[in-house]
Amino acid sequence: MTAAPSARGLAAPPEPELDDRVSGSTLYHLAACERRVWLLRHAPGEQAPPGEFDLALMERGRLHEEAVRRRFTGLVGPLWRWGQPLEPAAAETLRLLRESRAPLDQPLLLSADGRRVGVPDFLYWEDGALVVHDAKLAESVDRKPEIALQLTHYARLLEEAGFRVARLEITSGLGEVLDVPRLDDASYDAAIARALELHGAAPEPDLLLAHSTCAECGFYDRCWDRAESEGRIEVLSGVRRNHLPILHGMGIRTIADLAAREPHELEVRGLGRLGPPMVLEARAHRDRRAVWIARPELPAGRPRVWLDLEGDPQDERFGHVIYLWGLGVEETPGAFAAEAILAGPGADGDELGWRRFVERASAVLDEF
């Protein structure tokens, strides 16, 4: 089923999340957050309902999938719909695969033990082997481990049923057909084992991702409200995931622990110059007041010009893209005027925006 990035954690639309079965959706979530897999199984009622943005993305995903569906000739299906029993759909899928060469829409694949299930968007034949094809809103497969894991899952289920798989592919959100690299068997087996643990008696993972990532999840209130009430260091913007083992090794787990240290104590390997500002941020958080990192050495009585920019370091098409430049002038204390310059559309949009920004900034500097 179509995987559509979502602002409230609806990164993949529902597949059969029944009992402790591991589905493609389970693995899609596992690649991003183990805790989310656990919560979907053990505390689904705590997930926030989808908002308007989520619903709009889901509709966009549905329309994209429908557009891909129209590319197939003689398509049979859908063989399974949400809420229908699994076994009859799985049996009909196998029958059609064995008796025909028709492309299939929403086929249902079930493992022999019934613990793994998958619903690829489409299956079609090529030279006696099957191609697994999904419709995705993602614009590329780079840095998308969830897509590779999900489609590898479908391939393994097919092979265990006796079919050869030619390749894995998606139609991207740009309408391009892209090959998806398959995971090795050891990585897939490890993911299945972990998913079964999380669906079973495993404790809730003590995991927080970056705030920008968690803010997109329906379980945000549960995870982040708890973390903030416990004063965990993960809520600080200056603390990154790779810093946590180092800080924990120093006995630092809470904001209070961190604020009690001296800045120089965190000048250690793995933190370096990023360590001391963490202490200052923790103190600002603890005391609810601003803490100077360093005094700005600006001459008194002179106009001040502020320059800033915002970018997307993970743009799927163009890499690290700057899309907004900010410029502000404080000619006299309290007399502050700000303006924004946006990048233009297309591949050269950020360069055009940059040139406009430099031109405007130069004019301001010349004026003062």
XYZ file of C-alpha atoms in Angstrom:
368
model
C 0.000 0.000 0.000
C 1.175 3.533 -0.673
C 3.581 4.948 1.896
C 2.971 8.649 2.259
C 5.160 10.791 4.543
C 2.959 12.327 7.171
C 3.054 15.037 9.771
C 1.426 12.863 12.419
C 3.140 9.574 11.977
C 0.978 8.136 9.223
C 4.122 7.317 7.308
C 2.513 4.208 5.865
C -1.193 3.572 5.536
C -2.662 0.637 7.414
C -1.869 -2.930 6.551
C -3.214 -5.875 8.539
C -1.813 -5.140 12.008
C -3.618 -8.126 13.552
C -2.469 -9.822 16.754
C 1.307 -10.172 16.569
C 1.591 -10.536 12.786
C 4.464 -8.627 11.212
C 3.344 -6.698 8.136
C 5.055 -4.440 5.662
C 3.687 -1.519 7.644
C 5.248 -2.918 10.834
C 8.647 -3.007 9.176
C 8.170 0.426 7.639
C 7.722 1.833 11.148
C 10.500 -0.344 12.600
C 13.064 1.246 10.297
C 12.245 4.622 11.853
C 11.329 3.941 15.494
C 11.107 0.735 17.546
C 9.029 2.491 20.156
C 6.350 3.321 17.617
C 6.050 -0.371 16.683
C 5.616 -1.254 20.361
C 3.007 1.468 20.919
C 0.980 0.525 17.850
C 0.714 -3.005 19.235
C 0.311 -2.341 22.960
C -1.151 1.181 23.266
C -2.834 2.081 19.958
C -5.486 4.140 21.723
C -2.893 6.735 22.726
C -2.193 7.718 19.122
C -3.568 11.124 18.171
C -6.147 11.154 15.375
C -4.944 12.367 11.977
C -5.160 16.088 11.333
C -6.066 17.905 8.152
C -2.507 17.733 6.852
C -2.371 13.984 7.446
C -5.649 13.455 5.675
C -4.503 15.568 2.737
C -1.329 13.496 2.416
C -3.279 10.267 2.624
C -5.562 11.486 -0.142
C -2.554 12.471 -2.222
C -1.145 8.984 -1.696
C -4.433 7.406 -2.735
C -4.560 9.466 -5.926
C -0.936 8.620 -6.706
C -1.627 4.915 -6.268
C -4.679 5.200 -8.505
C -2.579 6.874 -11.202
C -0.041 4.035 -11.047
C -2.878 1.494 -11.169
C -4.010 2.905 -14.506
C -0.631 2.074 -16.046
C -1.278 -1.669 -15.799
C -3.213 -3.561 -18.453
C -5.408 -6.477 -17.384
C -4.903 -5.786 -13.690
C -6.740 -8.230 -11.394
C -7.904 -7.032 -7.997
C -7.839 -5.537 -5.504
C -7.469 -8.964 -3.929
C -7.620 -7.647 -0.369
C -9.167 -4.627 1.307
C -8.770 -3.360 4.840
C -11.038 -5.252 7.245
C -11.395 -8.376 5.124
C -10.187 -11.793 6.370
C -6.623 -12.628 5.413
C -6.660 -16.337 4.593
C -9.137 -16.234 1.658
C -7.239 -13.337 0.069
C -3.922 -15.149 0.533
C -5.329 -18.318 -1.055
C -6.725 -16.390 -4.033
C -3.404 -14.594 -4.492
C -1.528 -17.910 -4.642
C -4.059 -19.385 -7.059
C -3.721 -16.484 -9.465
C 0.067 -16.507 -9.274
C 0.141 -20.231 -10.078
C -2.530 -20.251 -12.782
C -2.069 -16.967 -14.635
C 0.369 -14.248 -15.609
C -2.002 -11.383 -14.875
C -0.690 -8.402 -12.889
C -2.220 -8.292 -9.415
C -3.588 -5.357 -7.425
C -3.271 -5.488 -3.609
C -2.307 -9.181 -3.446
C -2.033 -10.613 0.052
C 0.988 -12.706 0.999
C 0.959 -14.825 4.148
C 3.828 -16.843 5.593
C 3.396 -20.562 6.273
C 3.201 -19.969 10.032
C 0.782 -17.062 9.593
C 2.953 -14.650 11.566
C 4.100 -12.525 8.625
C 1.791 -10.808 6.166
C 2.342 -8.378 3.328
C 0.228 -6.442 0.853
C 2.337 -4.974 -1.950
C 0.551 -2.517 -4.175
C 1.179 -4.525 -7.337
C 2.826 -7.693 -8.613
C 3.561 -8.358 -12.262
C 5.489 -10.921 -14.278
C 8.683 -10.413 -16.260
C 10.510 -13.302 -17.964
C 9.049 -15.886 -15.617
C 9.770 -13.947 -12.416
C 7.790 -11.465 -10.350
C 8.396 -7.755 -9.973
C 7.268 -6.203 -6.684
C 5.987 -2.695 -7.359
C 4.768 -0.089 -4.863
C 3.487 3.443 -5.346
C 5.328 5.851 -3.032
C 5.165 9.587 -2.558
C 8.903 9.575 -1.813
C 10.877 11.210 -4.617
C 13.861 8.870 -4.330
C 14.938 5.688 -2.552
C 18.133 7.224 -1.178
C 18.216 7.328 2.628
C 14.912 5.421 2.686
C 15.719 2.170 4.547
C 12.039 1.694 5.342
C 11.193 1.253 1.656
C 13.923 -1.343 1.096
C 12.889 -3.271 4.210
C 9.207 -3.227 3.290
C 9.722 -4.447 -0.281
C 12.295 -7.035 0.798
C 9.591 -8.392 3.103
C 7.264 -8.918 0.145
C 10.036 -10.582 -1.863
C 10.831 -13.034 0.928
C 7.181 -14.016 1.309
C 6.977 -14.690 -2.425
C 10.153 -16.752 -2.485
C 9.056 -18.813 0.489
C 5.894 -19.599 -1.488
C 8.016 -20.892 -4.373
C 8.170 -17.899 -6.733
C 11.212 -16.158 -8.209
C 11.513 -12.400 -7.753
C 13.127 -10.404 -10.538
C 13.448 -7.088 -8.726
C 11.872 -4.532 -6.405
C 10.731 -1.128 -7.638
C 8.548 1.874 -6.889
C 6.819 4.590 -8.815
C 8.043 7.698 -7.005
C 6.080 10.815 -6.226
C 7.637 12.300 -9.369
C 6.209 9.492 -11.487
C 9.591 7.834 -12.049
C 10.060 4.059 -11.805
C 13.009 3.458 -9.474
C 14.760 0.208 -8.567
C 14.894 -0.521 -4.845
C 17.989 -2.292 -3.455
C 17.166 -5.469 -1.610
C 18.291 -6.047 1.966
C 20.489 -9.015 2.743
C 18.865 -11.993 4.440
C 20.606 -11.441 7.781
C 19.322 -7.861 8.060
C 15.803 -8.917 7.117
C 15.787 -11.823 9.586
C 17.025 -9.534 12.371
C 14.259 -7.021 11.622
C 11.589 -9.738 11.734
C 12.934 -11.086 15.023
C 12.926 -7.628 16.586
C 9.421 -6.853 15.327
C 8.114 -10.100 16.845
C 9.771 -9.204 20.149
C 8.142 -5.768 20.129
C 4.746 -7.305 19.355
C 5.280 -9.756 22.194
C 6.471 -9.350 25.764
C 9.341 -6.919 25.140
C 9.265 -3.795 27.331
C 8.509 -0.423 25.793
C 11.752 0.853 24.214
C 13.233 3.825 26.025
C 13.735 5.782 22.821
C 13.388 9.405 21.762
C 14.346 10.576 18.297
C 15.045 14.137 17.221
C 12.244 16.508 18.143
C 11.552 17.308 14.488
C 11.060 13.586 13.854
C 8.933 12.901 16.917
C 6.742 15.936 16.221
C 5.460 14.098 13.137
C 4.256 11.098 15.155
C 0.805 10.469 16.574
C 2.404 9.327 19.842
C 4.246 12.621 20.315
C 2.228 13.661 23.365
C 2.875 10.384 25.140
C 6.606 10.224 24.490
C 7.634 13.882 24.667
C 5.310 14.988 27.453
C 6.725 12.182 29.562
C 10.298 13.070 28.639
C 9.753 16.730 29.511
C 8.105 15.889 32.830
C 11.048 13.626 33.665
C 13.526 16.345 32.662
C 15.395 14.089 30.256
C 18.380 15.498 28.409
C 16.975 14.318 25.073
C 14.588 17.283 25.030
C 17.500 19.741 24.780
C 18.174 20.934 21.236
C 21.943 20.748 21.711
C 21.930 17.067 22.697
C 22.067 14.685 19.752
C 21.392 10.966 19.741
C 25.060 10.089 19.278
C 25.871 12.135 22.396
C 23.633 10.073 24.671
C 25.976 7.108 25.325
C 28.757 9.531 26.274
C 26.552 11.562 28.601
C 24.997 8.462 30.148
C 28.496 7.101 30.733
C 29.229 10.265 32.714
C 26.138 9.695 34.852
C 24.180 12.459 33.099
C 20.589 11.496 32.279
C 18.514 14.491 33.315
C 18.629 18.224 32.737
C 19.372 18.664 36.442
C 22.365 16.312 36.134
C 23.702 18.283 33.190
C 23.077 21.718 34.706
C 25.022 20.724 37.818
C 28.210 20.159 35.823
C 30.778 22.786 34.913
C 31.086 23.521 31.184
C 34.734 22.422 31.024
C 33.780 18.972 32.341
C 32.056 18.226 29.045
C 35.093 18.984 26.906
C 35.546 15.269 26.337
C 36.127 13.066 23.319
C 32.938 12.723 21.318
C 31.512 16.045 22.523
C 34.374 18.496 22.081
C 33.279 22.096 21.629
C 29.618 21.041 21.643
C 29.839 19.935 25.270
C 30.069 23.238 27.209
C 27.024 24.834 25.495
C 24.963 21.817 26.577
C 25.559 22.760 30.203
C 24.490 26.348 29.566
C 21.347 25.217 27.744
C 20.510 22.886 30.629
C 20.894 25.750 33.113
C 18.681 28.012 31.009
C 16.073 25.254 30.880
C 16.329 24.530 34.603
C 16.258 28.165 35.730
C 13.817 29.407 33.061
C 16.058 32.316 32.138
C 18.432 33.252 29.348
C 22.066 32.259 29.783
C 24.724 33.993 27.699
C 26.949 31.632 25.744
C 29.186 34.588 24.888
C 28.688 38.330 24.982
C 28.214 39.758 21.485
C 31.093 42.100 20.745
C 29.072 44.696 18.852
C 30.005 48.381 18.995
C 27.579 50.513 20.968
C 25.563 53.172 19.185
C 25.895 51.632 15.732
C 23.113 50.135 13.565
C 22.884 46.359 13.826
C 22.223 44.079 10.872
C 20.988 40.536 11.452
C 21.368 37.825 8.804
C 19.874 34.334 8.982
C 18.911 31.461 6.727
C 16.797 28.315 6.802
C 17.415 25.189 4.777
C 16.400 21.599 4.202
C 19.421 19.307 4.618
C 17.525 16.277 3.290
C 15.825 17.487 0.136
C 15.272 14.308 -1.871
C 16.018 15.889 -5.249
C 18.636 18.583 -4.717
C 20.490 17.744 -1.497
C 20.988 20.531 1.071
C 18.812 23.389 -0.161
C 18.465 26.874 1.362
C 14.942 28.134 0.868
C 14.711 31.227 3.104
C 17.068 34.109 3.892
C 16.245 36.612 6.602
C 17.613 40.129 6.939
C 16.901 42.555 9.744
C 18.114 46.062 10.528
C 18.019 47.699 13.953
C 18.940 51.274 13.052
C 18.333 52.506 16.600
C 17.501 50.471 19.729
C 13.973 49.129 19.392
C 13.560 50.242 15.761
C 13.819 46.842 14.124
C 12.726 46.087 10.542
C 12.926 42.602 9.047
C 12.405 41.148 5.603
C 12.570 37.700 4.032
C 13.811 36.472 0.681
C 12.510 33.144 -0.595
C 14.202 30.771 -3.004
C 12.642 30.522 -6.423
C 11.179 27.327 -7.887
C 13.222 24.685 -9.680
C 16.764 23.357 -9.438
C 18.338 26.840 -9.592
C 15.880 28.442 -7.187
C 18.222 28.516 -4.209
C 21.000 30.145 -6.263
C 18.605 32.814 -7.529
C 17.439 33.452 -3.976
C 21.030 33.694 -2.786
C 21.888 36.282 -5.446
C 18.869 38.391 -4.465
C 19.869 38.106 -0.818
C 23.479 39.173 -1.461
C 22.276 42.101 -3.541
C 19.920 43.268 -0.802
C 22.430 42.695 2.006
C 25.086 44.635 0.083
C 22.698 47.558 -0.325
C 21.990 47.587 3.418
C 25.677 47.454 4.294
C 26.437 50.259 1.817
C 23.686 52.389 3.356
C 25.029 52.114 6.870
